[in-house]
C-alpha positions as a LaTeX table, in Angstrom:
\begin{tabular}{lrrr}
\hline
Residue & $x$ (\AA) & $y$ (\AA) & $z$ (\AA) \\
\hline
Met1 & 5.33 & $-26.44$ & 22.50 \\
Ser2 & 3.76 & $-23.48$ & 23.54 \\
Arg3 & 0.08 & $-23.06$ & 23.51 \\
Arg4 & $-0.43$ & $-20.28$ & 20.75 \\
Leu5 & 2.24 & $-22.94$ & 18.59 \\
Leu6 & $-0.17$ & $-25.86$ & 19.39 \\
Arg7 & $-3.14$ & $-23.92$ & 18.72 \\
Ala8 & $-1.33$ & $-22.78$ & 15.10 \\
Ser9 & $-1.07$ & $-26.14$ & 14.25 \\
Ala10 & $-4.90$ & $-26.82$ & 14.68 \\
Leu11 & $-5.98$ & $-23.93$ & 11.94 \\
Leu12 & $-7.30$ & $-25.28$ & 9.01 \\
Cys13 & $-6.63$ & $-23.99$ & 5.72 \\
Cys14 & $-9.82$ & $-24.14$ & 2.90 \\
Leu15 & $-11.49$ & $-22.19$ & 0.49 \\
Val16 & $-12.88$ & $-19.37$ & 1.81 \\
Ala17 & $-16.36$ & $-19.36$ & $-0.11$ \\
Ala18 & $-16.87$ & $-22.95$ & 1.85 \\
Ala19 & $-19.11$ & $-22.06$ & 5.59 \\
Cys20 & $-15.91$ & $-22.50$ & 7.50 \\
Gly21 & $-18.04$ & $-21.45$ & 10.39 \\
Asp22 & $-21.46$ & $-20.77$ & 11.49 \\
Gly23 & $-21.88$ & $-17.11$ & 11.51 \\
Ser24 & $-23.92$ & $-16.93$ & 14.11 \\
Gly25 & $-21.69$ & $-16.09$ & 17.12 \\
Leu26 & $-18.63$ & $-16.80$ & 19.16 \\
Leu27 & $-16.98$ & $-20.15$ & 18.74 \\
Ala28 & $-16.58$ & $-22.00$ & 22.26 \\
Val29 & $-13.24$ & $-20.87$ & 23.16 \\
Ala30 & $-11.34$ & $-22.45$ & 25.83 \\
Gly31 & $-9.36$ & $-20.27$ & 28.48 \\
Ser32 & $-9.69$ & $-16.58$ & 29.19 \\
Ser33 & $-12.72$ & $-14.58$ & 28.20 \\
Asp34 & $-10.41$ & $-11.74$ & 26.73 \\
Ala35 & $-9.90$ & $-14.44$ & 23.73 \\
Val36 & $-10.64$ & $-13.10$ & 20.01 \\
Thr37 & $-12.05$ & $-15.52$ & 17.45 \\
Val38 & $-10.17$ & $-14.63$ & 13.63 \\
Arg39 & $-10.70$ & $-15.81$ & 10.35 \\
Phe40 & $-7.91$ & $-14.79$ & 7.68 \\
Val41 & $-8.80$ & $-14.31$ & 3.51 \\
Asn42 & $-6.58$ & $-13.74$ & 1.16 \\
Ala43 & $-8.27$ & $-11.71$ & $-1.65$ \\
Thr44 & $-4.70$ & $-10.95$ & $-3.31$ \\
Ala45 & $-3.17$ & $-12.29$ & $-6.74$ \\
Ser46 & $-0.51$ & $-14.33$ & $-5.07$ \\
Ala47 & $-0.50$ & $-17.10$ & $-2.63$ \\
Leu48 & 0.43 & $-16.08$ & 1.19 \\
Asp49 & 1.52 & $-17.71$ & 4.29 \\
Leu50 & 0.25 & $-16.80$ & 7.61 \\
Ala51 & 2.99 & $-17.00$ & 10.17 \\
Val52 & 1.79 & $-17.41$ & 14.08 \\
Asp53 & 4.75 & $-16.68$ & 16.62 \\
Gly54 & 7.26 & $-16.54$ & 13.14 \\
Thr55 & 6.29 & $-20.13$ & 12.24 \\
Val56 & 3.86 & $-21.17$ & 9.45 \\
Ser57 & 2.51 & $-24.56$ & 9.81 \\
Thr58 & 1.44 & $-26.97$ & 6.84 \\
Thr59 & $-2.00$ & $-25.61$ & 6.98 \\
Asn60 & $-1.35$ & $-21.90$ & 7.26 \\
Ala61 & 1.00 & $-22.06$ & 4.28 \\
Asn62 & 0.32 & $-21.32$ & 0.28 \\
Ile63 & $-3.11$ & $-19.68$ & 1.26 \\
Thr64 & $-4.03$ & $-19.04$ & $-2.49$ \\
Pro65 & $-5.97$ & $-16.35$ & $-3.98$ \\
Gly66 & $-9.79$ & $-16.31$ & $-2.79$ \\
Gly67 & $-8.82$ & $-18.96$ & 0.01 \\
Gly68 & $-8.15$ & $-18.70$ & 3.73 \\
Val69 & $-7.58$ & $-19.90$ & 7.21 \\
Ala70 & $-10.63$ & $-20.80$ & 8.82 \\
Cys71 & $-11.81$ & $-19.17$ & 12.11 \\
Phe72 & $-9.39$ & $-19.75$ & 15.12 \\
Thr73 & $-8.99$ & $-18.20$ & 18.58 \\
Ile74 & $-5.77$ & $-15.97$ & 19.68 \\
Asp75 & $-5.60$ & $-16.03$ & 23.85 \\
Asp76 & $-3.74$ & $-12.85$ & 24.26 \\
Pro77 & $-5.23$ & $-9.95$ & 21.69 \\
Thr78 & $-2.86$ & $-7.69$ & 22.67 \\
Val79 & 0.22 & $-9.71$ & 21.77 \\
Pro80 & $-1.71$ & $-11.85$ & 18.77 \\
Gly81 & 1.55 & $-12.81$ & 17.40 \\
Leu82 & 0.58 & $-12.88$ & 13.46 \\
Ser83 & 2.10 & $-12.10$ & 10.43 \\
Val84 & 1.89 & $-12.31$ & 6.94 \\
Arg85 & 4.15 & $-13.60$ & 3.99 \\
Gln86 & 4.34 & $-13.69$ & 0.26 \\
Ala87 & 3.85 & $-17.81$ & 0.26 \\
Gly88 & 7.43 & $-19.46$ & 0.33 \\
Thr89 & 9.59 & $-16.50$ & 2.31 \\
Thr90 & 10.62 & $-15.67$ & 5.47 \\
Thr91 & 10.04 & $-11.92$ & 4.94 \\
Asp92 & 6.87 & $-10.34$ & 7.06 \\
Leu93 & 4.80 & $-8.23$ & 4.86 \\
Gly94 & 4.89 & $-4.56$ & 6.08 \\
Gly95 & 1.46 & $-2.62$ & 7.01 \\
Phe96 & $-0.50$ & $-5.61$ & 8.57 \\
Thr97 & $-0.95$ & $-4.25$ & 12.49 \\
Pro98 & $-3.97$ & $-7.22$ & 13.78 \\
Leu99 & $-5.72$ & $-4.98$ & 16.66 \\
Phe100 & $-8.40$ & $-6.80$ & 18.25 \\
Ser101 & $-10.41$ & $-6.06$ & 21.18 \\
Arg102 & $-10.96$ & $-8.47$ & 24.20 \\
Gly103 & $-13.37$ & $-11.26$ & 23.23 \\
Gly104 & $-14.30$ & $-9.45$ & 19.60 \\
Arg105 & $-14.67$ & $-11.51$ & 16.44 \\
Tyr106 & $-13.25$ & $-10.53$ & 13.27 \\
Thr107 & $-12.23$ & $-11.49$ & 9.84 \\
Val108 & $-8.52$ & $-9.96$ & 8.68 \\
Val109 & $-8.22$ & $-9.40$ & 5.06 \\
Ala110 & $-5.49$ & $-8.67$ & 2.95 \\
Phe111 & $-6.30$ & $-7.40$ & $-0.57$ \\
Pro112 & $-4.14$ & $-5.44$ & $-3.58$ \\
Gly113 & $-3.50$ & $-1.57$ & $-2.44$ \\
Ala114 & $-3.83$ & 1.17 & $-4.66$ \\
Ser115 & 0.00 & 1.20 & $-5.36$ \\
Gly116 & 0.31 & $-2.67$ & $-6.19$ \\
Thr117 & 1.38 & $-3.56$ & $-2.76$ \\
Val118 & $-0.74$ & $-5.49$ & $-0.07$ \\
Gln119 & $-2.77$ & $-4.07$ & 2.29 \\
Phe120 & $-4.82$ & $-5.40$ & 5.39 \\
Ile121 & $-7.47$ & $-4.59$ & 7.13 \\
Asn122 & $-9.39$ & $-6.03$ & 10.45 \\
Val123 & $-13.07$ & $-6.32$ & 10.16 \\
Pro124 & $-15.41$ & $-6.75$ & 13.40 \\
Asn125 & $-17.87$ & $-9.22$ & 13.06 \\
Ala126 & $-20.27$ & $-7.64$ & 15.32 \\
Ala127 & $-23.90$ & $-8.17$ & 13.97 \\
Phe128 & $-27.68$ & $-7.99$ & 15.15 \\
Ile129 & $-29.48$ & $-10.62$ & 13.10 \\
Val130 & $-33.20$ & $-10.20$ & 13.03 \\
Ser131 & $-35.26$ & $-13.58$ & 13.22 \\
Gly132 & $-35.48$ & $-15.43$ & 10.39 \\
Arg133 & $-33.22$ & $-12.93$ & 8.52 \\
Ser134 & $-29.57$ & $-12.77$ & 7.68 \\
Ala135 & $-26.92$ & $-9.99$ & 7.97 \\
Leu136 & $-24.16$ & $-8.57$ & 5.64 \\
Arg137 & $-21.29$ & $-6.11$ & 5.18 \\
Val138 & $-19.19$ & $-5.57$ & 2.44 \\
Leu139 & $-15.79$ & $-4.97$ & 2.09 \\
Asn140 & $-14.58$ & $-2.75$ & $-1.05$ \\
Gly141 & $-11.23$ & $-4.18$ & $-1.60$ \\
Ser142 & $-11.04$ & $-3.08$ & $-5.21$ \\
Ser143 & $-9.48$ & 0.84 & $-5.86$ \\
Gly144 & $-10.62$ & 0.87 & $-9.29$ \\
Leu145 & $-14.09$ & 1.10 & $-8.25$ \\
Gly146 & $-13.92$ & 4.43 & $-6.33$ \\
Thr147 & $-16.49$ & 5.22 & $-3.68$ \\
Val148 & $-19.75$ & 3.02 & $-4.15$ \\
Asp149 & $-23.19$ & 2.38 & $-2.80$ \\
Val150 & $-24.12$ & $-1.05$ & $-2.13$ \\
His151 & $-27.67$ & $-2.58$ & $-3.40$ \\
Ala152 & $-28.76$ & $-6.17$ & $-1.78$ \\
Thr153 & $-31.83$ & $-7.37$ & $-4.12$ \\
Thr154 & $-34.00$ & $-10.21$ & $-5.15$ \\
Pro155 & $-32.30$ & $-11.38$ & $-8.38$ \\
Ala156 & $-32.68$ & $-9.46$ & $-11.16$ \\
Ala157 & $-34.63$ & $-6.85$ & $-9.31$ \\
Thr158 & $-34.67$ & $-2.86$ & $-10.03$ \\
Leu159 & $-32.07$ & $-1.02$ & $-8.14$ \\
Gly160 & $-33.74$ & 1.43 & $-5.75$ \\
Thr161 & $-32.63$ & 2.51 & $-2.37$ \\
Pro162 & $-29.17$ & 1.36 & $-1.46$ \\
Asn163 & $-28.44$ & $-0.41$ & 1.65 \\
Val164 & $-25.32$ & 1.47 & 2.42 \\
Thr165 & $-23.88$ & 4.47 & 0.78 \\
Gly166 & $-20.39$ & 5.81 & 0.59 \\
Val167 & $-18.28$ & 2.79 & 0.98 \\
Gly168 & $-14.70$ & 3.86 & $-0.28$ \\
Phe169 & $-11.66$ & 1.72 & $-1.00$ \\
Gly170 & $-10.21$ & 0.05 & 1.39 \\
Asn171 & $-13.13$ & 0.31 & 3.88 \\
Ala172 & $-15.81$ & $-2.50$ & 4.96 \\
Ser173 & $-19.33$ & $-1.21$ & 5.10 \\
Gly174 & $-21.53$ & $-1.15$ & 8.59 \\
Thr175 & $-23.67$ & $-4.33$ & 8.87 \\
Phe176 & $-27.21$ & $-4.41$ & 7.47 \\
Asp177 & $-29.92$ & $-6.38$ & 7.13 \\
Ile178 & $-31.15$ & $-8.74$ & 4.14 \\
Pro179 & $-33.21$ & $-11.90$ & 3.73 \\
Ala180 & $-32.41$ & $-15.12$ & 4.08 \\
Gly181 & $-32.00$ & $-17.39$ & 0.56 \\
Ala182 & $-30.74$ & $-15.90$ & $-2.69$ \\
Val183 & $-29.84$ & $-12.22$ & $-3.08$ \\
Gln184 & $-27.63$ & $-10.61$ & $-5.42$ \\
Val185 & $-25.42$ & $-7.59$ & $-4.37$ \\
Arg186 & $-24.60$ & $-4.76$ & $-6.85$ \\
Leu187 & $-22.35$ & $-1.98$ & $-6.43$ \\
Thr188 & $-22.92$ & 1.31 & $-8.12$ \\
Asn189 & $-21.08$ & 4.53 & $-8.47$ \\
Ala190 & $-22.00$ & 6.29 & $-5.25$ \\
Gly191 & $-25.15$ & 8.58 & $-5.51$ \\
Thr192 & $-26.09$ & 6.59 & $-8.98$ \\
Thr193 & $-27.68$ & 3.26 & $-9.85$ \\
Asn194 & $-24.70$ & 2.76 & $-12.35$ \\
Val195 & $-23.41$ & $-0.73$ & $-11.60$ \\
Val196 & $-19.31$ & $-0.86$ & $-11.47$ \\
Phe197 & $-19.72$ & $-4.50$ & $-9.88$ \\
Asp198 & $-21.77$ & $-7.11$ & $-9.72$ \\
Ala199 & $-21.00$ & $-9.79$ & $-7.08$ \\
Gly200 & $-24.11$ & $-12.03$ & $-8.55$ \\
Thr201 & $-26.73$ & $-13.70$ & $-6.66$ \\
Gln202 & $-25.52$ & $-15.24$ & $-3.26$ \\
Ser203 & $-27.01$ & $-17.82$ & $-0.92$ \\
Phe204 & $-27.71$ & $-16.52$ & 2.43 \\
Glu205 & $-28.67$ & $-18.75$ & 5.82 \\
Ala206 & $-31.39$ & $-17.73$ & 8.13 \\
Gly207 & $-29.80$ & $-16.17$ & 11.54 \\
Lys208 & $-26.13$ & $-15.98$ & 10.23 \\
Ser209 & $-24.34$ & $-13.02$ & 9.37 \\
Tyr210 & $-21.41$ & $-12.23$ & 6.60 \\
Thr211 & $-18.88$ & $-10.47$ & 5.08 \\
Leu212 & $-18.59$ & $-10.04$ & 1.04 \\
Val213 & $-14.84$ & $-9.43$ & 0.07 \\
Ile214 & $-14.91$ & $-7.51$ & $-3.29$ \\
Ser215 & $-11.13$ & $-7.39$ & $-4.65$ \\
Ser216 & $-9.47$ & $-6.43$ & $-7.91$ \\
Ala217 & $-7.64$ & $-9.51$ & $-7.85$ \\
Thr218 & $-10.50$ & $-12.39$ & $-6.95$ \\
Ala219 & $-13.90$ & $-13.00$ & $-7.35$ \\
Ala220 & $-16.32$ & $-11.58$ & $-4.81$ \\
Ile221 & $-15.59$ & $-13.96$ & $-1.91$ \\
Leu222 & $-18.66$ & $-14.40$ & 0.60 \\
Val223 & $-17.43$ & $-15.24$ & 4.42 \\
Pro224 & $-19.49$ & $-16.33$ & 6.94 \\
Asp225 & $-18.76$ & $-14.38$ & 10.69 \\
Cys226 & $-16.39$ & $-16.28$ & 13.04 \\
\hline
\end{tabular}
């Protein structure tokens, strides 16, 4: 059995909303320092399979909407060997080109494209975290929202200056600083305080960074970085 297949058998499929990684830094990685750490998130409306070197292990099969595969390592980022399929099929979906930098950490997200096809994005997890606080980035995976500004506030606070502006569909914002604890995340039409999506109050742990996935197919998915 190849090293990559052994690695694939160890992947844990879990609900992404659960803290399946500590978000505080690179996981311990055996072998080359070139290895990358990856988490996969399914933000589409259909179950998906994640294949490694063409093989779908039982833990990578039937990843439900809103679920995912916990952090795992890829030894050689130049040949990651990953592909995604509709659950139970043998045909790889197009448009998935997982490009990784050596030693990096990523959240790979599948989400609904504007035309109904599945789109993918590789979101780098690099983040500077202020002591005693948290860090956040937001992925706009809902085509109906248009370009948005991101407001992360204490719950029910009046909206003021956004944390991030101009996040278009299919893009992730840069990482920004937030307080640890309960934070309400709302998206507005760019340049306004007109709320187009309320992700509700999310809980953030000090010293950790997160990606919040906004999709037209699922509830908001908060993912701790690997």
